[in-house]
Amino acid sequence: MHILDELAKRDLIQQTTDDEGLRKHLDKNVVTLYCGFDPTADSLHIGHLLPVLMLKRFQQAGHRPIALIGGGTGMIGDPSGRSTERVLNSAEIVKGFSESIKEQLAGLLNFDQGENSAVARNNHEWLSTMTIIDFLRDIGKHFSINYMLAKDSVESRLENGISFTEFSYMMLQSIDFLNLYEKENCTLQIGGSDQWGNITAGMELIRRKQFEKEEDEAEVFGLTVPLITKSDGTKFGKTAGGAIWLDPEKTTPYEFYQFWINTDDRDVLKFIKYFTFISFEEIEALESELKEAPEKRIPHKRLAEEMTKLVHGEEALQQAKKITEALFSGDLASLNAAEIEQGFKDVPSVAIDNKEIGLVDLLVEAGISSSKRQAREDITNGAIYINGVRNQEVTHQLTETDRIEDKFTIIRHGKKKHFLIRF
């Protein structure tokens, strides 16, 4: 199947600048394409996954992707999709963010695949050496104010105000496309639908530069992916705890797995088409499974497995599944200390110095029961579980067998309240 037909079947194309021309261009050439990622944090989040995976799809179709890290544009800030100015980070912070993001991209794209190996570039390399005179004479003269004001990213900000700094972002991103076109024969830029104005501005700059040199008009193209929406109206990629990051230190593989497995029934097949490389035949089978046995959540599990494995690897996937099963079954003693840290990251945590403490005293000291009297009632009523096992012994003293790797004990009060005891 042609790459554009597959993308269309997966509903991954929002706009193209010239669908027929791009199709012919892809048929005739190993096309170099790029997508930019500004380092606004020390990690990408799942909102970045769609364009990254678009690069991966083009690579699998035989084309050459460039992951462009915005070490220069990240110093300025993209006004697209925002109602207020960004807080500008220092050069040192942006550099650190850029290095972290480059490492993440290397884990998602194939940087060792011969002719169409992915490469990473950083626009700080060329933007930081450009003087203000060069910028105004060589770039600024090709952009009329009226042209820039008509772009959605700028027009939507006029009412609340936009600084010249962010107003100039469109020109800086256009320089990226120009530079990659001239130095690496990059002829296609992809991005989110909010990047349409920036992409077309870059194409216009390339064409004006070609006209200036009296050369033939360049064959350059733009393609955008749709904005991801959720059926329940909430923002994709956000939870009560914040963004879902690709860095396992910020969002654990277990949390990452849980995000995907908890996808709304109305969204799960759409997300499988968007984010996975599962065949259309298997997607149809999963659609049938969802209709026939929605309670089994088979597509949700498949989505969670595919995404966790893609981002964090097979070992992390198996660990996430193990934690999930242990929490469902109550067999918490089967988990090791690292898995306990992941699975109970957000539950109340209490440090206890005395490893041989009595259960009644532990419940009071940890704030699980309000008094010793209440603690004894909770125990005798069967409301207290140690590592998933009910304990009704009022005189029980905690021992080494109650501690997982001599570090943790999980106390459950009633059906749902868990407490992590650290020793």
XYZ file of C-alpha atoms in Angstrom:
423
model
C 0.000 0.000 0.000
C 1.280 3.481 -0.875
C 2.419 5.388 2.220
C -0.119 8.171 1.591
C -2.943 5.644 1.188
C -1.985 3.965 4.450
C -1.814 7.286 6.280
C -5.220 8.262 4.878
C -6.714 4.922 5.905
C -5.416 5.518 9.422
C -6.931 9.047 9.368
C -3.485 10.513 9.877
C -3.581 13.234 7.222
C -5.151 16.557 8.118
C -3.783 18.588 5.185
C -1.249 18.343 2.392
C -0.049 21.221 0.254
C -0.290 19.152 -2.932
C -1.521 15.600 -2.563
C -1.005 14.543 -6.181
C 2.382 16.223 -6.439
C 3.550 14.689 -3.178
C 2.422 11.233 -4.288
C 4.466 11.482 -7.487
C 7.421 12.895 -5.564
C 7.390 9.968 -3.122
C 7.107 7.489 -5.994
C 10.142 8.909 -7.818
C 12.515 9.554 -4.912
C 13.867 8.466 -1.578
C 12.446 11.564 0.063
C 14.113 13.340 2.965
C 11.513 14.745 5.335
C 11.649 16.430 8.698
C 9.653 17.270 11.773
C 10.710 19.698 14.488
C 10.604 19.218 18.255
C 11.251 22.238 20.426
C 12.932 21.397 23.771
C 10.419 22.977 26.149
C 11.007 20.257 28.788
C 13.575 17.564 29.523
C 11.334 14.909 27.966
C 8.906 14.425 25.136
C 5.336 13.535 26.110
C 2.746 11.446 24.310
C 1.490 14.501 22.467
C 4.771 14.289 20.517
C 4.313 10.627 19.651
C 2.111 11.075 16.595
C 4.615 13.162 14.567
C 7.516 10.957 15.749
C 5.668 7.864 14.589
C 4.851 9.595 11.295
C 8.600 9.909 10.722
C 8.911 6.221 11.575
C 6.164 5.284 9.078
C 7.905 7.194 6.289
C 11.191 5.532 7.240
C 9.593 2.095 7.030
C 8.307 3.068 3.570
C 11.909 3.678 2.474
C 12.282 7.412 3.046
C 14.806 9.336 5.163
C 13.576 11.182 8.269
C 15.266 14.065 10.031
C 14.306 14.677 13.654
C 15.006 18.367 14.079
C 15.592 19.480 17.656
C 14.805 23.146 18.136
C 17.772 24.211 20.206
C 17.476 27.615 18.535
C 13.725 28.004 18.122
C 13.317 26.633 21.643
C 15.042 29.791 22.870
C 12.200 31.828 21.325
C 8.942 29.914 21.725
C 6.277 28.913 19.227
C 3.059 30.969 19.546
C 1.036 28.248 17.776
C -1.837 26.936 19.855
C -1.127 29.283 22.764
C -3.015 32.273 24.144
C -0.091 33.694 26.144
C 3.671 34.139 25.822
C 5.959 31.315 26.840
C 8.402 31.690 29.711
C 11.867 31.774 28.115
C 14.395 29.278 29.424
C 18.129 29.944 29.692
C 20.528 28.703 27.010
C 21.961 26.141 29.432
C 18.530 24.698 30.239
C 17.520 24.511 26.569
C 20.794 22.747 25.742
C 20.164 20.152 28.457
C 16.583 19.646 27.279
C 17.843 19.231 23.690
C 20.284 16.488 24.652
C 17.598 14.569 26.564
C 15.142 14.773 23.667
C 17.773 13.654 21.152
C 18.372 10.538 23.262
C 14.643 9.773 23.370
C 14.271 10.196 19.616
C 17.156 7.803 19.042
C 15.173 5.146 20.917
C 12.096 5.621 18.730
C 13.617 6.062 15.261
C 16.154 3.848 13.500
C 19.431 5.765 13.304
C 21.317 2.806 11.823
C 19.455 1.710 8.695
C 21.742 2.423 5.747
C 20.475 4.777 3.042
C 17.364 5.870 4.898
C 18.745 6.001 8.427
C 17.110 8.655 10.548
C 19.311 11.547 11.613
C 18.995 14.170 14.314
C 19.803 17.809 13.678
C 19.711 20.845 15.962
C 18.723 24.231 14.516
C 20.865 26.007 17.106
C 23.740 25.135 14.768
C 22.622 27.589 12.073
C 20.321 29.991 13.905
C 22.892 30.898 16.567
C 25.461 32.010 13.965
C 23.088 34.280 12.018
C 23.493 37.992 12.696
C 20.483 40.274 13.069
C 21.541 42.088 9.873
C 21.661 38.800 7.946
C 18.290 37.829 9.368
C 16.607 41.082 8.340
C 18.254 41.363 4.894
C 18.215 37.724 3.795
C 15.057 36.440 5.473
C 12.870 39.303 6.718
C 12.579 40.941 3.289
C 10.763 37.846 1.991
C 7.937 38.131 4.556
C 5.298 40.819 4.334
C 3.618 41.868 7.574
C 0.213 41.266 6.007
C 1.220 37.709 5.070
C 2.334 36.963 8.620
C -0.699 38.580 10.269
C -2.992 36.337 8.231
C -1.474 33.154 9.691
C -3.652 31.500 12.349
C -0.792 31.225 14.871
C -0.394 35.013 14.787
C -3.972 36.133 14.117
C -5.296 34.219 17.133
C -2.842 36.055 19.393
C -3.476 39.624 18.269
C -6.269 40.271 20.739
C -4.200 39.186 23.773
C -0.979 40.553 22.348
C 2.109 38.940 20.845
C 5.702 40.071 21.232
C 8.025 40.573 18.276
C 10.008 37.625 19.678
C 7.205 35.127 19.143
C 6.019 36.970 16.022
C 9.413 36.156 14.466
C 9.101 32.419 15.209
C 7.519 31.704 11.830
C 10.555 33.130 10.050
C 12.971 31.139 12.187
C 11.171 27.886 11.418
C 11.172 28.838 7.733
C 14.952 29.121 7.921
C 15.020 25.519 9.163
C 13.188 24.228 6.089
C 15.388 26.356 3.814
C 18.588 25.138 5.460
C 17.565 21.464 5.366
C 16.424 21.828 1.756
C 19.727 23.361 0.647
C 22.058 21.152 2.674
C 20.212 17.820 2.851
C 17.742 17.937 -0.056
C 14.859 17.835 2.439
C 11.639 18.372 0.480
C 8.861 17.529 2.928
C 8.017 18.961 6.334
C 5.438 17.304 8.567
C 3.904 18.480 11.812
C 0.752 18.923 13.835
C -2.186 20.757 12.308
C -1.231 23.868 14.311
C 2.024 23.998 12.315
C 0.341 24.532 8.931
C 1.162 28.243 8.831
C 4.803 27.677 9.756
C 5.175 24.879 7.192
C 3.701 26.866 4.297
C 5.809 29.889 5.268
C 8.932 27.736 4.992
C 7.883 26.518 1.545
C 7.280 30.095 0.435
C 10.738 31.153 1.649
C 12.392 28.326 -0.298
C 10.548 29.288 -3.479
C 11.410 32.967 -3.093
C 15.067 32.085 -2.574
C 15.006 29.894 -5.693
C 13.441 32.751 -7.684
C 16.087 35.121 -6.342
C 18.786 32.768 -7.673
C 16.893 32.435 -10.976
C 16.628 28.681 -10.430
C 13.663 26.409 -11.163
C 10.909 26.402 -8.579
C 11.637 23.902 -5.826
C 9.518 20.815 -5.320
C 8.712 21.098 -1.618
C 5.704 19.861 0.286
C 3.936 20.055 3.628
C 1.777 17.533 5.461
C 0.036 17.848 8.812
C -1.490 15.308 11.170
C -4.799 15.931 12.938
C -5.207 17.335 16.405
C -5.912 14.398 18.723
C -9.225 14.691 20.503
C -10.900 12.443 23.053
C -14.573 11.525 22.872
C -15.205 12.565 26.477
C -14.019 16.110 25.760
C -10.895 15.956 27.953
C -7.452 16.783 26.609
C -5.457 13.889 25.171
C -2.292 13.028 27.084
C -3.346 14.617 30.354
C -4.360 12.927 33.604
C -5.084 14.170 37.110
C -1.367 13.753 37.772
C -0.338 15.840 34.751
C 1.226 15.013 31.390
C 2.140 11.493 30.303
C 5.883 11.689 29.654
C 8.081 9.324 27.655
C 10.785 9.505 30.343
C 10.268 6.526 32.696
C 11.524 8.626 35.605
C 8.683 11.115 35.088
C 5.949 8.652 34.065
C 6.702 5.063 35.049
C 6.132 2.275 32.499
C 3.298 1.039 34.737
C 1.613 4.471 34.673
C 2.220 4.655 30.926
C 0.622 1.224 30.443
C -2.331 2.196 32.622
C -2.931 5.374 30.616
C -3.402 3.402 27.423
C -5.339 0.495 28.930
C -7.846 2.980 30.395
C -8.619 4.455 26.972
C -12.315 5.149 26.400
C -14.090 2.477 24.315
C -15.011 5.198 21.828
C -11.348 6.110 21.264
C -9.469 2.825 21.468
C -9.708 1.785 17.797
C -8.870 5.316 16.644
C -5.773 5.344 18.845
C -4.746 1.885 17.614
C -4.862 3.221 14.046
C -3.000 6.396 15.000
C -0.241 5.075 17.214
C 0.416 1.412 16.433
C 1.737 -0.455 13.426
C -0.886 -3.201 13.730
C -2.225 -4.357 10.360
C -5.681 -3.336 9.180
C -6.764 -6.980 9.260
C -5.919 -7.227 12.947
C -7.586 -3.884 13.651
C -10.788 -5.265 12.118
C -10.498 -8.333 14.346
C -10.041 -6.109 17.402
C -13.103 -4.098 16.369
C -15.110 -7.327 16.336
C -13.735 -8.252 19.764
C -14.834 -4.878 21.113
C -18.356 -5.315 19.775
C -18.760 -8.916 20.911
C -17.097 -8.743 24.327
C -16.466 -5.116 25.390
C -15.998 -6.173 29.020
C -12.821 -8.109 28.096
C -11.171 -4.879 26.873
C -9.014 -6.830 24.418
C -8.263 -3.831 22.129
C -7.322 -1.725 25.161
C -4.819 -4.340 26.322
C -3.370 -4.619 22.829
C -2.981 -0.846 22.593
C -1.312 -0.652 26.022
C 1.049 -3.501 25.157
C 2.060 -2.040 21.799
C 2.691 1.459 23.129
C 4.548 0.411 26.283
C 6.787 -1.940 24.321
C 7.443 0.706 21.658
C 8.455 3.411 24.134
C 9.919 1.435 27.049
C 10.805 -2.007 25.676
C 9.701 -5.598 26.290
C 11.123 -5.898 29.807
C 9.297 -2.771 31.016
C 6.087 -4.015 29.381
C 6.253 -7.336 31.218
C 6.927 -5.507 34.469
C 3.918 -3.215 33.914
C 1.700 -6.224 33.166
C 2.976 -8.030 36.268
C 2.173 -5.038 38.493
C -1.265 -4.726 36.916
C -2.053 -8.402 37.521
C -0.753 -8.298 41.098
C -2.907 -5.284 41.936
C -5.944 -6.930 40.365
C -5.447 -10.268 42.130
C -4.159 -8.828 45.418
C -0.995 -10.942 45.243
C 1.273 -8.069 46.232
C 3.924 -10.321 47.749
C 4.852 -11.414 44.207
C 6.183 -7.925 43.447
C 9.756 -6.825 44.040
C 10.777 -3.478 45.534
C 11.179 -1.736 42.148
C 7.712 -2.873 41.093
C 6.256 -1.701 44.403
C 7.799 1.746 43.777
C 6.082 1.908 40.384
C 2.712 0.473 41.321
C 2.287 2.492 44.517
C 3.932 5.724 43.438
C 0.842 7.802 44.186
C -0.548 6.148 47.329
C 0.045 7.617 50.827
C 3.531 6.721 51.997
C 4.815 6.611 55.566
C 8.343 5.944 56.854
C 8.570 3.762 59.981
C 11.838 3.288 61.910
C 10.838 0.248 63.973
C 10.877 -2.881 61.778
C 9.419 -5.072 64.562
C 6.453 -2.816 65.263
C 3.107 -4.278 66.256
C 0.290 -4.101 63.719
C -1.933 -1.992 66.024
C 0.838 0.548 66.621
C 1.679 0.607 62.908
C -1.904 1.418 61.938
C -1.992 4.341 64.356
C 1.488 5.660 63.579
C 0.837 5.529 59.834
C -2.499 7.311 60.230
C -4.439 4.348 58.842
C -6.549 4.047 61.995
C -7.460 6.993 64.209
C -6.662 5.253 67.543
C -5.512 1.950 69.000
C -9.095 1.091 69.775
C -10.105 1.756 66.165
C -7.072 -0.198 64.939
C -8.119 -3.259 66.946
C -11.664 -2.986 65.581
C -10.363 -2.670 62.017
C -8.218 -5.764 62.466
C -10.867 -7.943 64.081
C -13.459 -6.831 61.502
C -11.194 -8.083 58.694
C -10.568 -4.648 57.176
C -6.748 -4.860 57.290
C -4.589 -6.600 54.685
C -0.805 -6.992 54.742
C 0.659 -7.306 51.236
C -2.736 -8.394 49.954
C -3.427 -10.966 52.685
C -6.080 -10.326 55.338
C -4.728 -10.268 58.888
C -7.104 -10.462 61.884
C -4.508 -10.964 64.622
C -4.620 -8.008 66.988
C -1.319 -9.118 68.565
C 0.500 -9.487 65.227
C 4.080 -8.175 65.220
C 5.565 -7.320 61.833
C 8.532 -9.482 60.884
C 10.844 -9.844 57.903
C 8.231 -11.951 56.104
C 5.891 -8.949 56.105
C 8.468 -6.755 54.355
C 9.145 -6.917 50.624
C 12.928 -6.985 50.137
C 13.087 -5.664 53.713
C 11.964 -2.246 52.398
C 8.204 -2.086 51.968
C 4.941 -3.292 53.421
C 1.632 -2.595 51.706
C -1.290 -2.112 54.080
C -4.769 -2.136 52.613
C -7.666 -0.730 54.609
C -11.015 -1.925 53.321
C -11.471 -2.507 49.600
C -9.472 0.289 48.030
C -7.338 2.310 50.435
C -3.655 1.377 50.139
C -0.764 2.674 52.214
C 2.935 2.202 51.442
C 5.015 1.625 54.562
C 8.735 2.287 54.091
C 11.292 0.834 56.481
